[in-house]
Short mmCIF file of C-alpha atoms and ligand atoms in Angstrom, two decimals:
data_model
loop_
_atom_site.label_atom_id
_atom_site.label_comp_id
_atom_site.label_asym_id
_atom_site.label_seq_id
_atom_site.Cartn_x
_atom_site.Cartn_y
_atom_site.Cartn_z
CA MET M 1 15.44 -27.30 11.56
CA THR M 2 13.16 -26.04 14.33
CA ASP M 3 15.05 -22.80 14.72
CA ARG M 4 14.27 -21.40 11.29
CA PRO M 5 12.79 -17.92 11.81
CA ARG M 6 9.02 -17.60 11.72
CA VAL M 7 7.58 -14.13 11.31
CA ARG M 8 4.05 -12.92 10.78
CA PHE M 9 2.05 -10.06 9.39
CA ALA M 10 -1.13 -9.63 11.41
CA PRO M 11 -3.44 -7.02 9.89
CA SER M 12 -6.84 -6.09 11.29
CA PRO M 13 -9.39 -5.98 8.46
CA THR M 14 -10.78 -2.59 9.44
CA GLY M 15 -9.80 -0.70 6.30
CA GLU M 16 -7.81 -0.93 3.10
CA LEU M 17 -4.15 -1.93 3.47
CA HIS M 18 -2.27 1.25 4.47
CA VAL M 19 1.15 1.77 2.90
CA GLY M 20 2.63 1.83 6.43
CA ASN M 21 1.25 -1.64 7.10
CA ALA M 22 2.34 -2.78 3.65
CA ARG M 23 5.85 -1.70 4.65
CA THR M 24 5.58 -3.77 7.85
CA ALA M 25 4.47 -6.74 5.73
CA LEU M 26 7.38 -6.10 3.36
CA PHE M 27 9.94 -6.05 6.21
CA ASN M 28 8.60 -9.32 7.60
CA TRP M 29 8.50 -10.90 4.16
CA MET M 30 12.04 -9.77 3.31
CA PHE M 31 13.28 -11.01 6.69
CA ALA M 32 11.71 -14.42 6.08
CA ARG M 33 12.99 -14.70 2.53
CA HIS M 34 16.45 -13.43 3.49
CA THR M 35 16.82 -15.92 6.34
CA GLY M 36 15.06 -18.88 4.72
CA GLY M 37 12.29 -18.64 7.33
CA SER M 38 8.50 -18.65 7.08
CA PHE M 39 6.16 -15.72 6.55
CA ILE M 40 2.75 -16.17 8.14
CA LEU M 41 -0.41 -14.19 7.51
CA ARG M 42 -2.82 -13.91 10.43
CA ILE M 43 -6.06 -11.97 10.30
CA GLU M 44 -6.84 -10.14 13.55
CA ASP M 45 -10.58 -9.79 13.22
CA THR M 46 -11.80 -9.77 16.80
CA ASP M 47 -13.08 -6.22 16.69
CA GLU M 48 -16.48 -7.23 15.35
CA SER M 49 -17.80 -3.72 14.99
CA ARG M 50 -14.96 -2.58 12.72
CA SER M 51 -13.88 -5.74 10.89
CA LEU M 52 -15.40 -6.28 7.47
CA LEU M 53 -15.14 -9.32 5.25
CA SER M 54 -14.65 -7.05 2.24
CA TYR M 55 -11.54 -5.57 3.85
CA GLN M 56 -10.22 -9.06 4.49
CA VAL M 57 -10.64 -9.87 0.82
CA SER M 58 -8.96 -6.64 -0.27
CA LEU M 59 -6.06 -7.14 2.18
CA LEU M 60 -5.29 -10.52 0.67
CA GLU M 61 -5.65 -9.16 -2.84
CA ASP M 62 -3.36 -6.22 -2.14
CA LEU M 63 -0.67 -8.43 -0.60
CA GLN M 64 -0.91 -10.76 -3.56
CA TRP M 65 -0.74 -7.84 -5.96
CA LEU M 66 2.41 -6.64 -4.19
CA GLY M 67 3.87 -10.13 -4.56
CA LEU M 68 4.27 -10.63 -0.80
CA ASP M 69 3.42 -14.31 -0.76
CA TRP M 70 2.84 -16.08 2.53
CA ASP M 71 3.66 -19.63 3.56
CA GLU M 72 0.80 -20.10 6.01
CA GLY M 73 -2.43 -18.17 6.21
CA PRO M 74 -6.23 -18.27 6.29
CA ASP M 75 -6.56 -19.20 2.62
CA ARG M 76 -3.79 -21.78 2.47
CA GLY M 77 -3.73 -23.27 5.93
CA GLY M 78 -0.62 -24.54 7.70
CA ALA M 79 0.36 -26.53 10.75
CA TYR M 80 -0.55 -23.82 13.27
CA GLY M 81 -4.00 -22.68 12.13
CA PRO M 82 -6.64 -21.48 12.12
CA TYR M 83 -5.13 -18.21 10.97
CA ARG M 84 -8.17 -16.03 11.60
CA GLN M 85 -8.56 -14.91 15.19
CA SER M 86 -12.35 -15.14 15.01
CA GLU M 87 -11.87 -18.91 14.52
CA ARG M 88 -9.63 -19.22 17.58
CA LEU M 89 -12.00 -17.98 20.28
CA HIS M 90 -12.01 -21.36 22.08
CA ILE M 91 -8.20 -21.13 22.37
CA TYR M 92 -8.41 -17.71 24.04
CA ALA M 93 -11.18 -18.96 26.35
CA ASP M 94 -8.96 -21.86 27.49
CA HIS M 95 -6.09 -19.51 28.18
CA LEU M 96 -8.33 -17.18 30.15
CA LYS M 97 -9.34 -20.13 32.31
CA LYS M 98 -5.68 -20.84 33.05
CA LEU M 99 -5.02 -17.28 34.19
CA LEU M 100 -8.21 -17.23 36.30
CA ALA M 101 -7.29 -20.52 37.96
CA ALA M 102 -3.85 -19.10 38.77
CA GLU M 103 -5.50 -15.91 40.10
CA MET M 104 -3.58 -13.87 37.58
CA ALA M 105 -6.77 -12.49 36.10
CA TYR M 106 -10.13 -11.42 37.51
CA PRO M 107 -13.58 -10.37 36.36
CA CYS M 108 -14.29 -6.65 36.25
CA TYR M 109 -17.85 -5.37 36.43
CA CYS M 110 -17.22 -1.66 35.99
CA THR M 111 -19.43 0.10 33.48
CA GLN M 112 -18.12 2.48 30.81
CA GLU M 113 -19.46 5.41 32.87
CA GLU M 114 -17.64 4.26 36.01
CA LEU M 115 -14.41 3.82 34.11
CA GLU M 116 -14.75 7.25 32.52
CA GLU M 117 -15.39 8.80 35.91
CA GLU M 118 -12.24 7.20 37.29
CA ARG M 119 -10.26 8.46 34.33
CA GLN M 120 -11.48 12.01 34.74
CA SER M 121 -10.74 12.11 38.44
CA LEU M 122 -7.19 10.80 37.88
CA ILE M 123 -6.63 13.47 35.23
CA LEU M 124 -7.98 16.12 37.60
CA SER M 125 -5.58 15.05 40.34
CA ARG M 126 -2.77 15.03 37.78
CA ARG M 127 -2.22 11.30 37.94
CA MET M 128 -1.73 8.98 35.02
CA PRO M 129 -5.15 7.75 33.85
CA ARG M 130 -5.29 3.98 34.25
CA TYR M 131 -7.49 1.33 35.83
CA MET M 132 -6.82 1.39 39.57
CA GLY M 133 -8.02 -2.12 40.31
CA LYS M 134 -11.47 -1.49 41.74
CA CYS M 135 -12.71 -5.01 40.99
CA ARG M 136 -9.42 -6.74 41.85
CA GLY M 137 -10.32 -7.54 45.41
CA LEU M 138 -14.02 -8.39 45.07
CA THR M 139 -15.16 -11.36 47.13
CA ASP M 140 -17.01 -14.26 45.56
CA ASP M 141 -20.22 -12.99 47.14
CA GLU M 142 -19.76 -9.52 45.72
CA ARG M 143 -19.13 -11.00 42.28
CA ALA M 144 -22.20 -13.19 42.53
CA GLY M 145 -24.24 -10.16 43.58
CA LEU M 146 -23.10 -8.10 40.61
CA GLU M 147 -23.84 -10.94 38.23
CA ALA M 148 -27.25 -11.44 39.74
CA ALA M 149 -27.85 -7.75 39.07
CA GLY M 150 -27.23 -8.49 35.37
CA ARG M 151 -23.68 -7.21 35.03
CA LYS M 152 -21.54 -9.09 32.52
CA PRO M 153 -17.86 -9.03 33.38
CA ALA M 154 -14.85 -8.23 31.28
CA TYR M 155 -11.63 -9.93 32.42
CA ARG M 156 -8.53 -8.06 33.44
CA PHE M 157 -4.94 -9.13 33.87
CA LYS M 158 -3.52 -8.55 37.34
CA VAL M 159 -0.48 -6.47 36.47
CA PRO M 160 2.27 -7.47 38.91
CA PRO M 161 4.84 -4.96 40.16
CA ALA M 162 7.70 -5.49 37.72
CA THR M 163 10.32 -3.92 35.54
CA ILE M 164 9.97 -5.03 31.97
CA GLU M 165 13.14 -4.94 29.94
CA PHE M 166 13.85 -6.25 26.50
CA ASP M 167 16.39 -5.78 23.78
CA ASP M 168 14.66 -4.46 20.73
CA LEU M 169 16.52 -5.61 17.61
CA ILE M 170 16.13 -2.15 16.10
CA ARG M 171 15.97 0.20 19.07
CA GLY M 172 18.25 -1.49 21.55
CA PRO M 173 17.40 -1.85 25.26
CA VAL M 174 13.86 -0.79 26.21
CA ARG M 175 12.54 -0.57 29.75
CA PHE M 176 9.06 -0.09 31.23
CA GLU M 177 7.84 -0.02 34.83
CA SER M 178 4.61 -1.92 35.29
CA ASP M 179 3.20 0.54 37.82
CA ALA M 180 2.45 2.88 34.93
CA ILE M 181 0.21 0.19 33.43
CA GLY M 182 -3.17 -0.47 35.00
CA ASP M 183 -4.73 -3.93 35.08
CA PHE M 184 -5.68 -4.23 31.42
CA ILE M 185 -8.59 -6.02 29.80
CA ILE M 186 -7.75 -9.37 28.26
CA VAL M 187 -11.26 -10.52 27.42
CA ARG M 188 -14.11 -8.10 26.83
CA SER M 189 -17.59 -8.50 28.27
CA ASN M 190 -18.78 -9.72 24.83
CA GLY M 191 -16.33 -12.63 25.09
CA MET M 192 -13.86 -11.25 22.56
CA PRO M 193 -10.17 -11.24 23.45
CA SER M 194 -8.26 -7.97 23.52
CA TYR M 195 -5.47 -7.43 21.02
CA ASN M 196 -2.67 -7.87 23.60
CA PHE M 197 -4.12 -11.13 24.90
CA ALA M 198 -4.83 -12.77 21.54
CA VAL M 199 -1.54 -11.69 20.01
CA VAL M 200 0.56 -13.29 22.77
CA ILE M 201 -1.31 -16.58 22.62
CA ASP M 202 -1.19 -16.68 18.82
CA ASP M 203 2.44 -15.65 18.50
CA HIS M 204 3.35 -18.34 21.02
CA LEU M 205 1.23 -21.11 19.52
CA MET M 206 2.27 -20.21 15.99
CA ARG M 207 5.90 -20.39 17.11
CA ILE M 208 6.71 -16.89 15.97
CA THR M 209 10.39 -16.20 16.57
CA HIS M 210 10.55 -12.51 15.60
CA VAL M 211 7.85 -9.88 15.93
CA ILE M 212 8.60 -7.08 13.48
CA ARG M 213 6.09 -4.23 13.63
CA GLY M 214 5.69 -0.46 13.85
CA GLU M 215 6.93 1.53 16.83
CA ASP M 216 3.33 2.48 17.65
CA HIS M 217 3.13 -0.97 19.28
CA LEU M 218 6.12 -0.44 21.55
CA SER M 219 4.11 0.17 24.71
CA ASN M 220 1.87 -2.84 23.94
CA THR M 221 5.01 -4.95 24.03
CA ALA M 222 5.36 -4.25 27.76
CA SER M 223 1.86 -5.64 28.41
CA GLN M 224 2.54 -8.56 26.12
CA ILE M 225 5.78 -9.49 27.88
CA MET M 226 3.92 -9.59 31.20
CA LEU M 227 1.46 -12.04 29.65
CA TYR M 228 4.31 -14.18 28.29
CA ARG M 229 5.68 -14.35 31.83
CA ALA M 230 2.28 -15.16 33.32
CA PHE M 231 1.83 -18.10 30.93
CA GLY M 232 5.44 -19.21 31.28
CA PHE M 233 5.99 -18.73 27.53
CA GLU M 234 9.32 -17.74 26.02
CA PRO M 235 8.84 -14.32 24.34
CA PRO M 236 9.95 -13.87 20.74
CA ALA M 237 12.53 -11.29 19.69
CA PHE M 238 11.00 -7.86 19.06
CA ALA M 239 11.89 -5.32 16.39
CA HIS M 240 9.92 -2.05 16.23
CA HIS M 241 10.53 -0.05 13.10
CA CYS M 242 9.83 3.67 12.58
CA LEU M 243 6.62 4.81 10.96
CA ILE M 244 6.06 6.54 7.63
CA LEU M 245 5.50 10.26 8.09
CA GLY M 246 3.66 12.86 6.03
CA ARG M 247 5.33 16.06 4.83
CA ASP M 248 4.48 17.73 8.15
CA HIS M 249 6.24 14.89 9.99
CA ALA M 250 2.98 13.62 11.48
CA LYS M 251 2.14 9.95 11.01
CA LEU M 252 1.06 9.45 7.37
CA SER M 253 -2.72 9.59 7.20
CA LYS M 254 -5.55 10.24 4.77
CA ARG M 255 -5.23 13.97 5.04
CA HIS M 256 -1.80 13.69 3.37
CA GLY M 257 -3.35 12.18 0.22
CA SER M 258 -3.40 8.59 -1.00
CA VAL M 259 -2.31 6.21 1.75
CA SER M 260 -3.68 2.83 0.82
CA VAL M 261 -2.17 0.27 -1.50
CA GLY M 262 -5.56 0.02 -3.25
CA GLU M 263 -5.54 3.74 -4.06
CA PHE M 264 -2.09 3.52 -5.63
CA ARG M 265 -3.12 0.44 -7.53
CA ARG M 266 -6.21 2.19 -8.89
CA ARG M 267 -4.12 5.20 -9.78
CA GLY M 268 -1.99 3.08 -12.07
CA TYR M 269 1.10 2.41 -9.99
CA LEU M 270 2.99 -0.81 -10.59
CA PRO M 271 3.55 -3.16 -7.65
CA GLU M 272 7.25 -3.29 -8.54
CA ALA M 273 7.50 0.48 -8.04
CA LEU M 274 5.55 0.54 -4.77
CA ILE M 275 7.53 -2.34 -3.28
CA ASN M 276 10.82 -0.79 -4.34
CA TYR M 277 9.75 2.56 -2.90
CA LEU M 278 8.60 1.12 0.44
CA GLY M 279 11.85 -0.80 0.76
CA LEU M 280 13.85 2.29 -0.07
CA LEU M 281 11.88 4.88 1.89
CA GLY M 282 14.16 7.29 3.67
CA SER M 283 17.51 6.00 2.47
CA SER M 284 19.27 4.23 -0.33
CA PHE M 285 20.81 0.80 -0.42
CA ALA M 286 24.56 0.18 -0.40
CA GLY M 287 26.36 2.17 -3.05
CA GLY M 288 23.51 4.70 -3.24
CA ARG M 289 21.39 2.25 -5.23
CA GLU M 290 17.76 3.25 -5.47
CA ILE M 291 16.33 0.87 -8.02
CA LEU M 292 16.29 -2.72 -6.83
CA SER M 293 14.42 -5.81 -7.86
CA ARG M 294 12.67 -7.91 -5.24
CA GLU M 295 15.56 -10.38 -5.21
CA GLU M 296 18.10 -7.62 -4.73
CA MET M 297 16.07 -6.15 -1.88
CA ILE M 298 15.83 -9.53 -0.17
CA GLU M 299 19.55 -9.95 -0.53
CA ALA M 300 20.29 -6.46 0.86
CA PHE M 301 17.74 -6.61 3.69
CA SER M 302 18.74 -6.19 7.31
CA LEU M 303 16.80 -5.03 10.35
CA GLU M 304 19.57 -2.51 10.84
CA ARG M 305 18.62 -0.95 7.50
CA ALA M 306 14.94 -0.95 8.37
CA SER M 307 15.73 1.10 11.46
CA LYS M 308 17.18 3.96 9.45
CA SER M 309 14.32 4.11 7.07
CA GLY M 310 11.62 5.94 9.01
CA ALA M 311 10.89 8.71 6.61
CA VAL M 312 8.72 11.23 4.95
CA PHE M 313 6.56 9.78 2.21
CA ASP M 314 7.59 11.41 -1.04
CA GLU M 315 5.09 10.78 -3.79
CA GLU M 316 7.30 12.48 -6.37
CA LYS M 317 9.95 9.87 -5.81
CA LEU M 318 7.40 7.08 -6.03
CA ARG M 319 6.18 8.57 -9.33
CA TRP M 320 9.72 8.66 -10.62
CA LEU M 321 10.21 5.00 -9.77
CA ASN M 322 6.86 4.16 -11.32
CA ALA M 323 7.80 5.88 -14.59
CA HIS M 324 11.07 3.95 -14.54
CA TYR M 325 9.33 0.59 -14.11
CA ILE M 326 6.73 1.42 -16.76
CA ARG M 327 9.45 2.39 -19.24
CA ASN M 328 11.14 -0.94 -18.68
CA LEU M 329 8.05 -3.08 -19.23
CA PRO M 330 7.97 -5.08 -22.47
CA VAL M 331 5.14 -3.64 -24.55
CA ASP M 332 2.99 -6.79 -24.39
CA ASP M 333 3.19 -6.78 -20.61
CA LEU M 334 2.33 -3.08 -20.62
CA MET M 335 -0.69 -3.74 -22.87
CA ARG M 336 -1.95 -6.43 -20.52
CA ARG M 337 -1.62 -4.18 -17.48
CA LEU M 338 -3.23 -1.27 -19.30
CA GLU M 339 -6.35 -3.22 -20.19
CA PRO M 340 -8.44 -2.29 -17.14
CA PHE M 341 -7.39 1.34 -17.42
CA LEU M 342 -8.23 1.44 -21.13
CA ASN M 343 -11.64 -0.02 -20.37
CA GLN M 344 -12.14 2.42 -17.56
CA ALA M 345 -11.33 5.31 -19.89
CA ARG M 346 -13.69 3.66 -22.40
CA TYR M 347 -11.00 2.89 -24.92
CA GLU M 348 -12.29 -0.57 -25.56
CA ALA M 349 -9.82 -2.57 -27.55
CA GLN M 350 -12.46 -2.93 -30.30
CA ALA M 351 -12.30 0.81 -30.94
CA MET M 352 -9.03 0.30 -32.75
CA GLU M 353 -7.56 -2.77 -34.35
CA PRO M 354 -5.07 -4.41 -31.97
CA GLY M 355 -1.97 -3.80 -34.10
CA ARG M 356 -2.69 -0.09 -34.20
CA LEU M 357 -3.56 0.13 -30.54
CA LYS M 358 -0.25 -1.49 -29.75
CA MET M 359 1.58 1.01 -31.96
CA ALA M 360 -0.30 3.89 -30.31
CA ILE M 361 0.71 2.64 -26.89
CA GLU M 362 4.28 2.12 -27.97
CA SER M 363 4.43 5.70 -29.21
CA VAL M 364 3.51 7.08 -25.76
CA HIS M 365 5.21 4.37 -23.68
CA ASP M 366 8.09 6.55 -22.49
CA GLU M 367 5.79 9.38 -21.49
CA LEU M 368 3.67 7.37 -19.05
CA THR M 369 4.18 8.05 -15.35
CA ASP M 370 1.23 5.92 -14.31
CA LEU M 371 -1.15 3.57 -16.08
CA SER M 372 -4.30 5.46 -15.23
CA ASN M 373 -3.47 8.45 -17.41
CA ILE M 374 -3.21 6.35 -20.57
CA GLY M 375 -6.44 7.90 -21.87
CA GLU M 376 -4.97 11.40 -21.95
CA HIS M 377 -1.98 10.12 -23.88
CA ILE M 378 -3.73 8.17 -26.61
CA ASP M 379 -6.84 10.30 -27.11
CA LEU M 380 -5.18 11.95 -30.11
CA PHE M 381 -5.45 8.67 -32.00
CA PHE M 382 -9.24 8.66 -31.73
CA ASP M 383 -11.38 11.04 -33.75
CA GLY M 384 -13.68 13.00 -31.50
CA ARG M 385 -11.77 12.19 -28.30
CA TYR M 386 -9.38 15.10 -28.29
CA GLU M 387 -9.65 18.85 -28.53
CA ALA M 388 -7.06 21.34 -29.76
CA THR M 389 -5.21 23.04 -26.93
CA PRO M 390 -4.87 26.86 -26.90
CA GLU M 391 -1.17 26.45 -27.84
CA ALA M 392 -2.11 24.32 -30.85
CA ARG M 393 -4.73 26.89 -31.92
CA GLN M 394 -2.14 29.61 -31.70
CA VAL M 395 0.22 27.67 -33.95
CA LEU M 396 -2.57 27.15 -36.48
CA ALA M 397 -3.54 30.83 -36.42
CA ALA M 398 -0.17 31.86 -37.92
CA PRO M 399 -0.62 32.67 -41.66
CA ALA M 400 2.19 30.33 -42.74
CA ALA M 401 0.55 27.39 -40.96
CA HIS M 402 -2.15 27.01 -43.58
CA GLU M 403 0.38 27.20 -46.39
CA VAL M 404 2.31 24.32 -44.86
CA ILE M 405 -0.79 22.23 -44.29
CA SER M 406 -2.22 22.77 -47.74
CA ALA M 407 1.12 21.93 -49.38
CA PHE M 408 1.27 18.78 -47.23
CA CYS M 409 -2.27 17.83 -48.28
CA GLU M 410 -1.50 18.49 -51.92
CA TYR M 411 1.06 15.71 -51.83
CA LEU M 412 -1.30 13.32 -50.06
CA ASP M 413 -3.80 13.31 -52.89
CA GLY M 414 -3.25 10.09 -54.70
CA ALA M 415 -0.01 9.30 -52.86
CA GLU M 416 0.84 5.64 -52.54
CA GLY M 417 3.27 3.64 -50.43
CA ALA M 418 3.98 3.01 -46.79
CA PRO M 419 2.61 5.74 -44.47
CA SER M 420 6.08 6.61 -43.17
CA GLN M 421 7.28 7.19 -46.73
CA ILE M 422 4.22 9.24 -47.61
CA TYR M 423 4.76 11.32 -44.49
CA ALA M 424 8.42 12.03 -45.28
CA ALA M 425 7.66 12.88 -48.88
CA ALA M 426 4.69 15.12 -48.00
CA LEU M 427 6.80 17.02 -45.49
CA GLY M 428 9.55 17.34 -48.12
CA HIS M 429 7.01 18.67 -50.60
CA ALA M 430 5.74 21.23 -48.07
CA ARG M 431 9.30 22.30 -47.29
CA LYS M 432 10.04 22.92 -50.94
CA LYS M 433 6.80 24.71 -51.58
CA THR M 434 6.90 27.04 -48.57
CA GLY M 435 10.62 27.40 -48.03
CA LEU M 436 10.02 26.79 -44.29
CA LYS M 437 11.89 24.31 -42.18
CA GLY M 438 12.30 23.03 -38.62
CA ARG M 439 9.58 24.00 -36.12
CA GLU M 440 7.82 26.29 -38.57
CA LEU M 441 7.38 23.38 -40.91
CA PHE M 442 6.36 20.52 -38.64
CA MET M 443 4.60 22.37 -35.82
CA PRO M 444 1.53 23.26 -37.91
CA VAL M 445 1.32 19.64 -39.08
CA ARG M 446 1.59 18.41 -35.50
CA ALA M 447 -0.98 20.91 -34.23
CA ALA M 448 -3.40 19.99 -37.01
CA LEU M 449 -2.94 16.23 -36.65
CA THR M 450 -2.95 15.94 -32.88
CA GLY M 451 -4.42 19.18 -31.48
CA ARG M 452 -1.26 19.57 -29.40
CA VAL M 453 2.19 21.04 -29.64
CA LYS M 454 3.87 18.11 -27.91
CA GLY M 455 3.50 14.37 -28.21
CA PRO M 456 4.79 11.24 -29.88
CA GLN M 457 6.95 11.45 -32.96
CA LEU M 458 5.01 12.82 -35.90
CA ASP M 459 5.93 10.11 -38.38
CA GLN M 460 4.62 7.56 -35.87
CA VAL M 461 1.42 9.51 -35.37
CA PHE M 462 0.93 9.67 -39.13
CA THR M 463 1.56 5.96 -39.50
CA ILE M 464 -0.83 5.01 -36.73
CA LEU M 465 -3.58 7.29 -38.01
CA GLY M 466 -3.01 6.22 -41.62
CA ALA M 467 -2.84 8.60 -44.56
CA ASP M 468 -6.64 8.82 -44.95
CA THR M 469 -7.44 9.87 -41.40
CA ALA M 470 -4.44 12.18 -41.31
CA GLY M 471 -5.59 13.79 -44.57
CA LYS M 472 -9.11 14.28 -43.20
CA ARG M 473 -7.83 15.97 -40.06
CA LEU M 474 -5.55 18.32 -42.04
CA ARG M 475 -8.30 19.31 -44.48
CA GLN M 476 -10.70 19.90 -41.62
CA VAL M 477 -8.24 22.46 -40.21
CA LEU M 478 -7.98 24.15 -43.61
CA ARG M 479 -11.78 24.31 -43.86
CA GLU M 480 -12.16 25.77 -40.39
CA GLY M 481 -9.78 28.54 -41.50
N1 LIG W 501 -3.48 -6.27 14.35
C1 LIG W 501 -2.41 -5.44 14.80
C2 LIG W 501 -2.31 -4.23 13.88
O1 LIG W 501 -2.80 -4.29 12.77
C3 LIG W 501 -1.11 -6.24 14.76
C4 LIG W 501 0.00 -5.60 15.48
C5 LIG W 501 1.13 -6.60 15.68
O2 LIG W 501 1.85 -6.81 14.70
O3 LIG W 501 1.25 -7.14 16.76
O4 LIG W 501 -1.80 -3.21 14.25
#
C-alpha cells in the first residue's frame, strides 16, 4: 500500500491561522480522508525572526478546534519526523553539501546593499530584477579572500537554462522559463534554509504525493521543480487552488475585517459552521446543497470542485450558517459551548440556578446567531443587567399600559399554582378588566417585564423569572409612573 496519497499542511507560525490557510488545510484534509490517504502537519518555523512558539500552539489548537485531525505531526510523531523544520537543520545541511559537491550551488558573499543596488539598476534599465550571478564564477582564492575579510556566505542554487512544465491538477498545464528566475538563495548566511529548499527536501523525505496549496505559491513551484531535478527526486503532483478574496476582490486581509480562525472562534462561531463555509465558499455542492456535515463534505470532495471555489468571503453567509448550526445544537451541548462566553459576559452560572439558566438559554436559543452575544439575549433575566429601550418606554407611556399592568398585578397577589398558569390567568384577568386584547394587552406586560418590545415568549419569561420577580418588576413600573 505504498501508493496511498500523502498530503501535508505546512503552516509557518508567524501569526494566527488565517481562514485562507485553514481552507488549504481543509482541502488537504478532505483529500486525505476522501482517498484513504494520510494528512501530515509540518511546522515551517525557519524564519526565526517571525516565528513564535505561541503561534505554533494556537495553530495546533485552531486546527484541533476545526476538527482537522492529522495523522503525523510535531505533537504525535510519525515515521518521517521530525515534523518541525527547526529540528531538521542537519538534514538541510547535508543536502546543501550534496549540491555544492555537484557544483549545483555556490556561496554568495553579496551584502544587502549590493543586492539592492543591483535590483535598482535592473529596474532602471527596464530589466526584470533578479540576481545576475555575480558570485557564481568566483575562484577559490576570491572566496577565501572574502571569507578572510569576515563575509559570511549565503548559498545560491545555480539555476540552469530550462523550461519547467508541469500539469497542475487544478489549473492544467503550467510553463515557466528558468531565465526569468535568478540564482535563488537556498541557505541563508545565518545557516537557515530558504522556504523553497526546505520544502522540497521535506516533501520528498516525507513521501508527499500531492502538494495542495494556494495559487500564491505557483511561481515557487518552478524553483522547487528545478531543485527536484537537481537532487534527482521525483516531484509530487501539484494542485494550486484559488485564494479567498475580500469584497473588493483583493486577497482577503485584515483590513477586510476578521480573517483568523481565532477571531471567529472568539466571536462565537461554531467550528461546524466555519468548516462548512470554507468548504462551500464560492459555490454549492451537487444539487445546490449548502449545508453539509464533515462526512458529506469528504464524500463530495474533489480537486475539481476546489478549483471553482475561489471566492469572495461573505460574512453574512457564514453568519447564516452559524445560526443554523446553533439552532440545531442540543441544548446541553449549547450550554457547554456557551460557558466561556457566559463567564466572559460575567454571567457566572452561580448567578442563577442551573435549571433556570438552562430555561433562559432555551428561550433565546433560536435567536442566537453567534455564541458571544448570549449576554445581550439573556440580560433580561437578571435584575439590574438590562435597561428599558426607548421603544419599551414608549409602550409604557401609553395611558392604557398602566391599567393593564395594574390589573395583571392585582391577580398576582396571593395567586398560587404553576407560573405558566398564573401568567395565563393574570393576563385573562387583565383582558377582562381593561377590555383590551392582542398587542395592546401583552405589549405593556412585555415592556414592563423585559424592558423590550421583542424577545422570548412571554409565558416563558414569566416562568423563568418566577411570579415574585415578575410581580416586583411590574410594580416597579407602576411606581415609576
Ligand atoms: N509555509 C508555507 C506557507 O505557509 C507553506 C507553503 C506550501 O504549502 O508549500 O505558505
